[in-house]
Steps between C-alpha positions, in 0.01 A plus 500: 500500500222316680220337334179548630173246408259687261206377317612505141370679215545196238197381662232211411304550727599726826934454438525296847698187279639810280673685808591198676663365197702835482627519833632153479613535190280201338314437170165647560315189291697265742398693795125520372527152393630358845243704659229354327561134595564585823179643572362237271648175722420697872132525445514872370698646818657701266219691419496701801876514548502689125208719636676581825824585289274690280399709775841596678758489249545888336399521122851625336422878326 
């Protein structure tokens, strides 16, 4: 079967960390966690990375 990258429904705030976590088969609090201090130590760059994800990844019905 192949997987395909959806925004998740177990969702904080838009499921980007929630669907990425899923398709690589991660903890979802380890994926939101690393994602928050990366943005945090490169000056917030992964604000609009998370927005652009946001905006082409499919939300999962």
């Amino acid at each position: 079967m192949e997987k395909k990258l959806y925004r998740s429904n177990d969702r904080v705030f838009a499921g980007v960390c929630a669907g990425l976590a899923e398709y690589f088969d991660f903890d979802v609090t380890a994926v939101r966690a690393a994602y928050a201090l990366l943005t945090f130590f490169t000056a917030f760059s992964g604000i609009p990375c998370y927005i652009i994800l946001w905006i082409i990844m499919p939300s999962k019905r």
